[in-house]
């Protein structure tokens, strides 16, 4: 039974009712997430206290963000998880080790923060098996960055666990934090509630005129009402605060409250103010550390006046009445007094147990450059990096650079800080520190690193070809320094030009490839990466006949090269998109596409690299589109989108658009394509224009809107891009022949023949043969259509097998061979209908009707009722995976897996895992790769 709201929560009955409902849902086994938002003093913390007080029969764990310049990785997360660490050994090994490294309990490769997030999710889920878990996070905007990111990830993955997470976020400082999560916005108290609270605070009724004026000045802010009425005379209340002449009456309410606290500090004894300053400088709130620091200043702790004034509480930990008190104490102190406080804390902090905190305090105590302090901060930054705290590493290195006396090491540290800030998604700060580094003497290698960093920042902001010259300059500098980073940077330059979309010109991919081949750069240390660079460079400089075989030489190593460290795996994941683009668009190799994208998904899952997993899933989803398994493709795309949302990355639209085009979903595709075109224009990302040309070509050819298909495909073949040109040529030939534009069709066919000749794959031979058939007559056309069906079948490109049956059937009907036309049109219709390629299926149905055949409309199957997440869980369970393994694969908890499975059983009409393979097999789409459809009539 939930108790009624406490009487001192005046004017918050609606909010308390919402929190009561949250607790009811939690006790019933449901997950809940809520972000309480509002300005300082509006009552967020009080509502968290209310929630904790009402949370009987639950486990409550808490974390508190503290406003401080110090950034210690995972400090807040460790505080939150401490009550549950006795269950650490029960976690799956990758999760257990990631959490141990993150919390400084073990050494190891820096863990991916999202693998740490999965570990926290599992830890909380297992803790909730005995009692529901309530997680309370106050002042979340001040958590260390990696803790906040991890907790946001956990919050977005909760679904079927008895875990509730409630955050309190101060606005406007935290207005961008935790965006998109369910929120409870706190405003000021209404006039009636504000008057009630004021009268309780002053212990009696006030004259209405006095009360109304005071309430209006406080804007309903509860803390302001309580603090500004404290100790005020009747005259001050009667004539308004502005009559007092104090500066505290100007500015926003939160600022006025802080000034009021600072004003009240002046009446405290000096020893008490010094004690408060030490407490304000140390965000942990460790009372024993405070006592040791006070002793180093020969200060007798004299806290009673501060406690009497209601500013601070002392116990096992030290807690200020409100964060604004801490802020007032720290900022009103003189700089020298602050340095003395930090110096005392540095001396009092254990150099073995807490070297990072000691280094930070020593840095804050420095009143000028100090190499010993800078070196300590650099060591702390390295430890932060090892624990996966990139943001903390960046802050520590930045401060190290600030206190470094000599310009050469200052430049090196500023460059390292800039690189860390860029990795932590802070490009503006990275740019500022890069400028600091540039003004210092740097080694040849560091100059190259600086050039590469500037190229990366520019490319991240705008995927235009302006970054390519900077990458090439960096690569040349690495080459001059004899660095193995040279070839990697040349590959990065080519990658930038590929995605910027230009092949020719001084900043195009070909120019980058020529520079790479002429550089004489030393080996990179990865044979696969070196072969890939050689293959792509040959493709761009020597042409398809030389380039495609060189690419194939890299395939086996890319697929099998042993990756012994996390760093080598991350590097492999960074280079594989370039390999995939080359194998898809020039080798026309669906097998290579499948092999490399499947390995990318597996490796990203194995190391918990959730930044690399969404694009890997998108590439793998593209494979399944071409296999004709649209349901599996949709599952992968949905997982990629969910992970991108959970990790704060932009969703990848390519596969979504391709799938929508093959399904014939004109409304979905058109909206997204227009958005993509606008983004391409804004960012200079020409490759998007090529992609949309191909996508609209597929869409409009499927819908038999051939003139629109012709115009769209022309965009794809005319852009000077690395990718999508070949696929767009196929669409252009079909559309042009249907529109009677024979000259255009022949011109595109000639280009396609040249592009596919070197590939010599089933996909390439099928595309060439079918496009030739569209421009042929009689026996030659008949032979070419049959060859296309066979070749696409050998290549495993099932969607194109079905499409070739359709085109062949259409041609047969028009040559009055109705009986044979029906066979191929029937095959096309069954395949497209099974895939849910609605537009192409409808096109085949109309052709069948024209032959006089009745077409039965397929009934919707039960599988269509499964959500993408349910389909993923069902497929993995059918393969024999346990709930724990499925959860690790999909970055959800085993409880959520079981919840999904119960829904799957109900929808499929089964009651056990044993029945899953049969139930899913009965709904399997026609024409998947392992069925090898190559029939030609």
PDB file of N, CA and C in Angstrom, residues 404-453:
ATOM      1  N   UNK A 404      51.979  22.549 -17.858  1.00  0.00           N
ATOM      2  CA  UNK A 404      53.289  22.109 -18.348  1.00  0.00           C
ATOM      3  C   UNK A 404      54.163  23.326 -18.628  1.00  0.00           C
ATOM      4  N   UNK A 405      55.363  23.402 -18.035  1.00  0.00           N
ATOM      5  CA  UNK A 405      56.187  24.600 -18.219  1.00  0.00           C
ATOM      6  C   UNK A 405      56.870  24.669 -19.587  1.00  0.00           C
ATOM      7  N   UNK A 406      57.358  23.538 -20.112  1.00  0.00           N
ATOM      8  CA  UNK A 406      58.114  23.552 -21.367  1.00  0.00           C
ATOM      9  C   UNK A 406      57.188  23.404 -22.559  1.00  0.00           C
ATOM     10  N   UNK A 407      57.472  24.153 -23.619  1.00  0.00           N
ATOM     11  CA  UNK A 407      56.549  24.212 -24.761  1.00  0.00           C
ATOM     12  C   UNK A 407      56.462  22.884 -25.517  1.00  0.00           C
ATOM     13  N   UNK A 408      57.543  22.141 -25.649  1.00  0.00           N
ATOM     14  CA  UNK A 408      57.495  20.903 -26.422  1.00  0.00           C
ATOM     15  C   UNK A 408      56.563  19.870 -25.771  1.00  0.00           C
ATOM     16  N   UNK A 409      56.769  19.523 -24.481  1.00  0.00           N
ATOM     17  CA  UNK A 409      55.813  18.579 -23.867  1.00  0.00           C
ATOM     18  C   UNK A 409      54.400  19.165 -23.745  1.00  0.00           C
ATOM     19  N   UNK A 410      54.308  20.517 -23.636  1.00  0.00           N
ATOM     20  CA  UNK A 410      52.968  21.113 -23.602  1.00  0.00           C
ATOM     21  C   UNK A 410      52.239  20.851 -24.919  1.00  0.00           C
ATOM     22  N   UNK A 411      52.940  21.002 -26.029  1.00  0.00           N
ATOM     23  CA  UNK A 411      52.320  20.730 -27.323  1.00  0.00           C
ATOM     24  C   UNK A 411      51.909  19.273 -27.469  1.00  0.00           C
ATOM     25  N   UNK A 412      52.778  18.368 -27.018  1.00  0.00           N
ATOM     26  CA  UNK A 412      52.444  16.936 -27.102  1.00  0.00           C
ATOM     27  C   UNK A 412      51.204  16.613 -26.288  1.00  0.00           C
ATOM     28  N   UNK A 413      51.122  17.174 -25.089  1.00  0.00           N
ATOM     29  CA  UNK A 413      49.960  16.897 -24.230  1.00  0.00           C
ATOM     30  C   UNK A 413      48.697  17.575 -24.762  1.00  0.00           C
ATOM     31  N   UNK A 414      48.841  18.768 -25.301  1.00  0.00           N
ATOM     32  CA  UNK A 414      47.669  19.436 -25.881  1.00  0.00           C
ATOM     33  C   UNK A 414      47.137  18.644 -27.068  1.00  0.00           C
ATOM     34  N   UNK A 415      48.045  18.093 -27.884  1.00  0.00           N
ATOM     35  CA  UNK A 415      47.615  17.270 -29.021  1.00  0.00           C
ATOM     36  C   UNK A 415      46.899  16.015 -28.538  1.00  0.00           C
ATOM     37  N   UNK A 416      47.458  15.356 -27.529  1.00  0.00           N
ATOM     38  CA  UNK A 416      46.808  14.157 -26.980  1.00  0.00           C
ATOM     39  C   UNK A 416      45.435  14.500 -26.412  1.00  0.00           C
ATOM     40  N   UNK A 417      45.335  15.660 -25.757  1.00  0.00           N
ATOM     41  CA  UNK A 417      44.038  16.097 -25.218  1.00  0.00           C
ATOM     42  C   UNK A 417      43.054  16.358 -26.345  1.00  0.00           C
ATOM     43  N   UNK A 418      43.529  16.983 -27.421  1.00  0.00           N
ATOM     44  CA  UNK A 418      42.654  17.260 -28.569  1.00  0.00           C
ATOM     45  C   UNK A 418      42.136  15.961 -29.180  1.00  0.00           C
ATOM     46  N   UNK A 419      43.011  14.973 -29.332  1.00  0.00           N
ATOM     47  CA  UNK A 419      42.592  13.677 -29.882  1.00  0.00           C
ATOM     48  C   UNK A 419      41.564  13.012 -28.974  1.00  0.00           C
ATOM     49  N   UNK A 420      41.786  13.100 -27.666  1.00  0.00           N
ATOM     50  CA  UNK A 420      40.838  12.498 -26.731  1.00  0.00           C
ATOM     51  C   UNK A 420      39.494  13.215 -26.765  1.00  0.00           C
ATOM     52  N   UNK A 421      39.510  14.542 -26.845  1.00  0.00           N
ATOM     53  CA  UNK A 421      38.247  15.290 -26.933  1.00  0.00           C
ATOM     54  C   UNK A 421      37.497  14.916 -28.216  1.00  0.00           C
ATOM     55  N   UNK A 422      38.211  14.739 -29.314  1.00  0.00           N
ATOM     56  CA  UNK A 422      37.546  14.340 -30.559  1.00  0.00           C
ATOM     57  C   UNK A 422      36.916  12.955 -30.404  1.00  0.00           C
ATOM     58  N   UNK A 423      37.633  12.029 -29.787  1.00  0.00           N
ATOM     59  CA  UNK A 423      37.080  10.686 -29.564  1.00  0.00           C
ATOM     60  C   UNK A 423      35.879  10.729 -28.628  1.00  0.00           C
ATOM     61  N   UNK A 424      35.847  11.732 -27.753  1.00  0.00           N
ATOM     62  CA  UNK A 424      34.732  11.878 -26.810  1.00  0.00           C
ATOM     63  C   UNK A 424      33.612  12.739 -27.385  1.00  0.00           C
ATOM     64  N   UNK A 425      33.631  12.941 -28.714  1.00  0.00           N
ATOM     65  CA  UNK A 425      32.573  13.685 -29.423  1.00  0.00           C
ATOM     66  C   UNK A 425      32.495  15.133 -28.970  1.00  0.00           C
ATOM     67  N   UNK A 426      33.660  15.748 -28.775  1.00  0.00           N
ATOM     68  CA  UNK A 426      33.719  17.176 -28.438  1.00  0.00           C
ATOM     69  C   UNK A 426      34.627  17.873 -29.454  1.00  0.00           C
ATOM     70  N   UNK A 427      34.184  17.997 -30.709  1.00  0.00           N
ATOM     71  CA  UNK A 427      35.071  18.524 -31.762  1.00  0.00           C
ATOM     72  C   UNK A 427      35.469  19.973 -31.560  1.00  0.00           C
ATOM     73  N   UNK A 428      34.592  20.788 -30.963  1.00  0.00           N
ATOM     74  CA  UNK A 428      34.949  22.199 -30.753  1.00  0.00           C
ATOM     75  C   UNK A 428      36.129  22.323 -29.793  1.00  0.00           C
ATOM     76  N   UNK A 429      36.051  21.572 -28.688  1.00  0.00           N
ATOM     77  CA  UNK A 429      37.173  21.618 -27.732  1.00  0.00           C
ATOM     78  C   UNK A 429      38.422  21.025 -28.362  1.00  0.00           C
ATOM     79  N   UNK A 430      38.256  19.992 -29.183  1.00  0.00           N
ATOM     80  CA  UNK A 430      39.398  19.397 -29.872  1.00  0.00           C
ATOM     81  C   UNK A 430      40.073  20.421 -30.773  1.00  0.00           C
ATOM     82  N   UNK A 431      39.277  21.228 -31.460  1.00  0.00           N
ATOM     83  CA  UNK A 431      39.823  22.252 -32.354  1.00  0.00           C
ATOM     84  C   UNK A 431      40.629  23.288 -31.567  1.00  0.00           C
ATOM     85  N   UNK A 432      40.106  23.701 -30.416  1.00  0.00           N
ATOM     86  CA  UNK A 432      40.801  24.699 -29.601  1.00  0.00           C
ATOM     87  C   UNK A 432      42.153  24.172 -29.125  1.00  0.00           C
ATOM     88  N   UNK A 433      42.184  22.920 -28.690  1.00  0.00           N
ATOM     89  CA  UNK A 433      43.437  22.357 -28.186  1.00  0.00           C
ATOM     90  C   UNK A 433      44.400  22.045 -29.323  1.00  0.00           C
ATOM     91  N   UNK A 434      43.857  21.719 -30.508  1.00  0.00           N
ATOM     92  CA  UNK A 434      44.723  21.526 -31.670  1.00  0.00           C
ATOM     93  C   UNK A 434      45.460  22.827 -31.992  1.00  0.00           C
ATOM     94  N   UNK A 435      44.768  23.940 -31.820  1.00  0.00           N
ATOM     95  CA  UNK A 435      45.398  25.248 -32.053  1.00  0.00           C
ATOM     96  C   UNK A 435      46.507  25.494 -31.033  1.00  0.00           C
ATOM     97  N   UNK A 436      46.266  25.118 -29.778  1.00  0.00           N
ATOM     98  CA  UNK A 436      47.307  25.241 -28.748  1.00  0.00           C
ATOM     99  C   UNK A 436      48.527  24.406 -29.136  1.00  0.00           C
ATOM    100  N   UNK A 437      48.278  23.170 -29.573  1.00  0.00           N
ATOM    101  CA  UNK A 437      49.380  22.287 -29.956  1.00  0.00           C
ATOM    102  C   UNK A 437      50.161  22.856 -31.139  1.00  0.00           C
ATOM    103  N   UNK A 438      49.445  23.446 -32.073  1.00  0.00           N
ATOM    104  CA  UNK A 438      50.077  23.973 -33.289  1.00  0.00           C
ATOM    105  C   UNK A 438      51.050  25.099 -32.971  1.00  0.00           C
ATOM    106  N   UNK A 439      50.812  25.817 -31.895  1.00  0.00           N
ATOM    107  CA  UNK A 439      51.670  26.936 -31.523  1.00  0.00           C
ATOM    108  C   UNK A 439      52.925  26.488 -30.770  1.00  0.00           C
ATOM    109  N   UNK A 440      53.023  25.186 -30.535  1.00  0.00           N
ATOM    110  CA  UNK A 440      54.167  24.644 -29.795  1.00  0.00           C
ATOM    111  C   UNK A 440      55.069  23.857 -30.747  1.00  0.00           C
ATOM    112  N   UNK A 441      56.335  23.694 -30.409  1.00  0.00           N
ATOM    113  CA  UNK A 441      57.207  22.845 -31.231  1.00  0.00           C
ATOM    114  C   UNK A 441      56.787  21.380 -31.095  1.00  0.00           C
ATOM    115  N   UNK A 442      56.566  20.719 -32.228  1.00  0.00           N
ATOM    116  CA  UNK A 442      56.122  19.329 -32.235  1.00  0.00           C
ATOM    117  C   UNK A 442      57.103  18.479 -33.031  1.00  0.00           C
ATOM    118  N   UNK A 443      57.165  17.203 -32.703  1.00  0.00           N
ATOM    119  CA  UNK A 443      57.971  16.274 -33.488  1.00  0.00           C
ATOM    120  C   UNK A 443      57.318  16.067 -34.853  1.00  0.00           C
ATOM    121  N   UNK A 444      58.061  15.485 -35.778  1.00  0.00           N
ATOM    122  CA  UNK A 444      57.524  15.211 -37.115  1.00  0.00           C
ATOM    123  C   UNK A 444      56.293  14.314 -37.025  1.00  0.00           C
ATOM    124  N   UNK A 445      56.383  13.302 -36.174  1.00  0.00           N
ATOM    125  CA  UNK A 445      55.247  12.386 -36.012  1.00  0.00           C
ATOM    126  C   UNK A 445      54.044  13.102 -35.425  1.00  0.00           C
ATOM    127  N   UNK A 446      54.251  13.959 -34.430  1.00  0.00           N
ATOM    128  CA  UNK A 446      53.137  14.684 -33.823  1.00  0.00           C
ATOM    129  C   UNK A 446      52.523  15.687 -34.798  1.00  0.00           C
ATOM    130  N   UNK A 447      53.353  16.285 -35.672  1.00  0.00           N
ATOM    131  CA  UNK A 447      52.801  17.171 -36.708  1.00  0.00           C
ATOM    132  C   UNK A 447      51.858  16.395 -37.626  1.00  0.00           C
ATOM    133  N   UNK A 448      52.233  15.163 -37.949  1.00  0.00           N
ATOM    134  CA  UNK A 448      51.374  14.326 -38.788  1.00  0.00           C
ATOM    135  C   UNK A 448      50.078  13.978 -38.059  1.00  0.00           C
ATOM    136  N   UNK A 449      50.197  13.679 -36.774  1.00  0.00           N
ATOM    137  CA  UNK A 449      48.986  13.384 -35.985  1.00  0.00           C
ATOM    138  C   UNK A 449      48.059  14.588 -35.947  1.00  0.00           C
ATOM    139  N   UNK A 450      48.641  15.768 -35.809  1.00  0.00           N
ATOM    140  CA  UNK A 450      47.839  16.988 -35.775  1.00  0.00           C
ATOM    141  C   UNK A 450      47.126  17.198 -37.105  1.00  0.00           C
ATOM    142  N   UNK A 451      47.821  16.962 -38.209  1.00  0.00           N
ATOM    143  CA  UNK A 451      47.191  17.125 -39.525  1.00  0.00           C
ATOM    144  C   UNK A 451      46.047  16.126 -39.701  1.00  0.00           C
ATOM    145  N   UNK A 452      46.257  14.893 -39.257  1.00  0.00           N
ATOM    146  CA  UNK A 452      45.190  13.883 -39.375  1.00  0.00           C
ATOM    147  C   UNK A 452      44.001  14.256 -38.502  1.00  0.00           C
ATOM    148  N   UNK A 453      44.265  14.779 -37.312  1.00  0.00           N
ATOM    149  CA  UNK A 453      43.166  15.176 -36.427  1.00  0.00           C
ATOM    150  C   UNK A 453      42.335  16.280 -37.063  1.00  0.00           C
TER     151      UNK A 453
END
